[in-house]
Amino acid sequence: MLLLPACVDDYVGPDNVVRFIEAFVESLDLTAAGFERARPKVTGRPRYDPTDMLKLYIYGYLNRVRSSRCLEVETHRNLEVIWLMRQLRPDFKTIADFRRDTKTAFRKVFREFGSCAVALICLAVS
């Protein structure tokens, strides 16, 4: 008999912030935002989807987890991150390389995320 729910989705409530992060990132056009490698190549080993990596960084930004090594640890132990990343576990080097390669696009997306979050908070308060 299990003491814990069998599905990770059972641990993430409908009003959890990771669901907002998921909806926000899924609504973005990453190619237009400046993520050059948003489309994977047909040859070689496929990379992590930029939407997944962006979700991880936004989660880290909101929770003051900036280090790529700490973000890697979160993908192994934090149920919210496990749900958000769909149980993907990139290593710290992959996480750091993604940040380095998409630094300019990050700024645009984080600015838009901040505006969207402020608008959502204003609606909730009204």
CSV table of C-alpha atoms in Angstrom, one decimal:
chain,number,residue,atom,x,y,z
A,1,MET,CA,0.0,0.0,0.0
A,2,LEU,CA,1.3,3.4,-0.9
A,3,LEU,CA,1.4,6.2,1.6
A,4,LEU,CA,2.2,8.9,-1.0
A,5,PRO,CA,0.3,9.7,-4.2
A,6,ALA,CA,1.5,7.7,-7.2
A,7,CYS,CA,1.5,10.8,-9.5
A,8,VAL,CA,3.7,13.8,-9.1
A,9,ASP,CA,0.8,15.9,-10.4
A,10,ASP,CA,-1.0,15.2,-7.1
A,11,TYR,CA,1.7,17.2,-5.3
A,12,VAL,CA,1.2,20.4,-7.3
A,13,GLY,CA,-2.0,22.2,-6.6
A,14,PRO,CA,-4.0,24.0,-9.2
A,15,ASP,CA,-3.0,27.4,-7.9
A,16,ASN,CA,0.7,26.6,-7.6
A,17,VAL,CA,3.1,29.1,-9.2
A,18,VAL,CA,4.7,26.4,-11.3
A,19,ARG,CA,1.5,26.1,-13.2
A,20,PHE,CA,1.7,29.8,-14.0
A,21,ILE,CA,5.3,29.4,-15.2
A,22,GLU,CA,4.3,26.5,-17.4
A,23,ALA,CA,1.4,28.5,-19.0
A,24,PHE,CA,3.6,31.5,-19.5
A,25,VAL,CA,6.5,29.7,-21.2
A,26,GLU,CA,4.2,27.6,-23.3
A,27,SER,CA,2.6,30.8,-24.6
A,28,LEU,CA,5.9,32.2,-25.8
A,29,ASP,CA,7.3,32.1,-29.4
A,30,LEU,CA,10.9,31.3,-28.4
A,31,THR,CA,12.2,31.9,-31.9
A,32,ALA,CA,10.8,35.4,-32.0
A,33,ALA,CA,12.1,36.0,-28.4
A,34,GLY,CA,15.6,35.4,-29.6
A,35,PHE,CA,16.3,31.7,-28.7
A,36,GLU,CA,18.3,30.8,-31.9
A,37,ARG,CA,18.4,27.1,-31.0
A,38,ALA,CA,14.6,26.8,-30.3
A,39,ARG,CA,14.3,24.2,-33.1
A,40,PRO,CA,16.4,21.0,-32.6
A,41,LYS,CA,18.6,19.7,-35.4
A,42,VAL,CA,17.5,16.5,-37.1
A,43,THR,CA,20.9,14.8,-36.6
A,44,GLY,CA,22.8,14.0,-33.4
A,45,ARG,CA,21.5,13.6,-29.9
A,46,PRO,CA,18.5,15.9,-29.2
A,47,ARG,CA,19.1,18.8,-26.8
A,48,TYR,CA,16.8,19.7,-24.0
A,49,ASP,CA,13.8,21.7,-25.2
A,50,PRO,CA,14.5,25.4,-24.6
A,51,THR,CA,11.0,25.7,-23.1
A,52,ASP,CA,12.0,23.3,-20.3
A,53,MET,CA,15.2,25.0,-19.6
A,54,LEU,CA,13.5,28.4,-19.5
A,55,LYS,CA,10.9,27.1,-17.1
A,56,LEU,CA,13.8,25.9,-14.8
A,57,TYR,CA,15.4,29.3,-14.9
A,58,ILE,CA,12.2,31.2,-14.2
A,59,TYR,CA,11.5,28.9,-11.3
A,60,GLY,CA,15.1,29.5,-10.0
A,61,TYR,CA,14.7,33.3,-10.4
A,62,LEU,CA,11.5,33.3,-8.4
A,63,ASN,CA,13.0,31.2,-5.6
A,64,ARG,CA,16.4,32.8,-5.5
A,65,VAL,CA,18.2,29.8,-6.9
A,66,ARG,CA,20.7,31.2,-9.4
A,67,SER,CA,23.5,28.6,-9.4
A,68,SER,CA,23.4,26.0,-12.1
A,69,ARG,CA,24.6,23.4,-9.6
A,70,CYS,CA,21.8,24.3,-7.2
A,71,LEU,CA,19.2,24.2,-10.0
A,72,GLU,CA,20.5,20.7,-10.9
A,73,VAL,CA,19.9,19.6,-7.3
A,74,GLU,CA,16.4,21.0,-7.4
A,75,THR,CA,15.6,18.8,-10.4
A,76,HIS,CA,16.3,15.8,-8.3
A,77,ARG,CA,14.7,16.7,-5.0
A,78,ASN,CA,12.0,19.4,-5.4
A,79,LEU,CA,8.6,18.0,-6.4
A,80,GLU,CA,7.5,21.3,-8.0
A,81,VAL,CA,10.6,21.3,-10.2
A,82,ILE,CA,10.2,17.7,-11.0
A,83,TRP,CA,6.6,18.4,-12.1
A,84,LEU,CA,7.7,21.5,-14.1
A,85,MET,CA,10.5,19.7,-15.8
A,86,ARG,CA,8.4,16.6,-16.5
A,87,GLN,CA,11.1,14.6,-14.6
A,88,LEU,CA,13.9,15.8,-16.9
A,89,ARG,CA,17.3,16.2,-15.0
A,90,PRO,CA,19.8,18.2,-17.0
A,91,ASP,CA,23.3,18.5,-15.5
A,92,PHE,CA,24.7,21.7,-14.2
A,93,LYS,CA,26.9,22.2,-17.3
A,94,THR,CA,23.9,21.9,-19.6
A,95,ILE,CA,22.0,24.4,-17.5
A,96,ALA,CA,25.0,26.9,-17.4
A,97,ASP,CA,25.6,26.5,-21.1
A,98,PHE,CA,22.0,27.3,-21.9
A,99,ARG,CA,22.1,30.5,-19.8
A,100,ARG,CA,25.4,31.6,-21.5
A,101,ASP,CA,24.1,30.9,-25.0
A,102,THR,CA,20.8,32.7,-24.5
A,103,LYS,CA,21.7,35.6,-22.3
A,104,THR,CA,20.2,38.3,-24.5
A,105,ALA,CA,17.0,36.4,-25.1
A,106,PHE,CA,16.7,35.8,-21.3
A,107,ARG,CA,16.5,39.5,-20.6
A,108,LYS,CA,13.6,40.0,-22.9
A,109,VAL,CA,11.7,37.0,-21.5
A,110,PHE,CA,12.3,37.9,-17.9
A,111,ARG,CA,11.1,41.5,-18.6
A,112,GLU,CA,7.9,40.1,-20.1
A,113,PHE,CA,7.5,37.7,-17.3
A,114,GLY,CA,7.7,40.5,-14.7
A,115,SER,CA,5.1,42.5,-16.6
A,116,CYS,CA,2.8,39.6,-16.8
A,117,ALA,CA,3.2,38.7,-13.1
A,118,VAL,CA,2.5,42.3,-12.0
A,119,ALA,CA,-0.7,42.3,-14.2
A,120,LEU,CA,-1.8,39.0,-12.7
A,121,ILE,CA,-1.2,40.3,-9.1
A,122,CYS,CA,-3.2,43.5,-9.9
A,123,LEU,CA,-6.1,41.4,-11.2
A,124,ALA,CA,-6.0,39.2,-8.1
A,125,VAL,CA,-6.1,42.2,-5.8
A,126,SER,CA,-9.0,43.9,-7.6
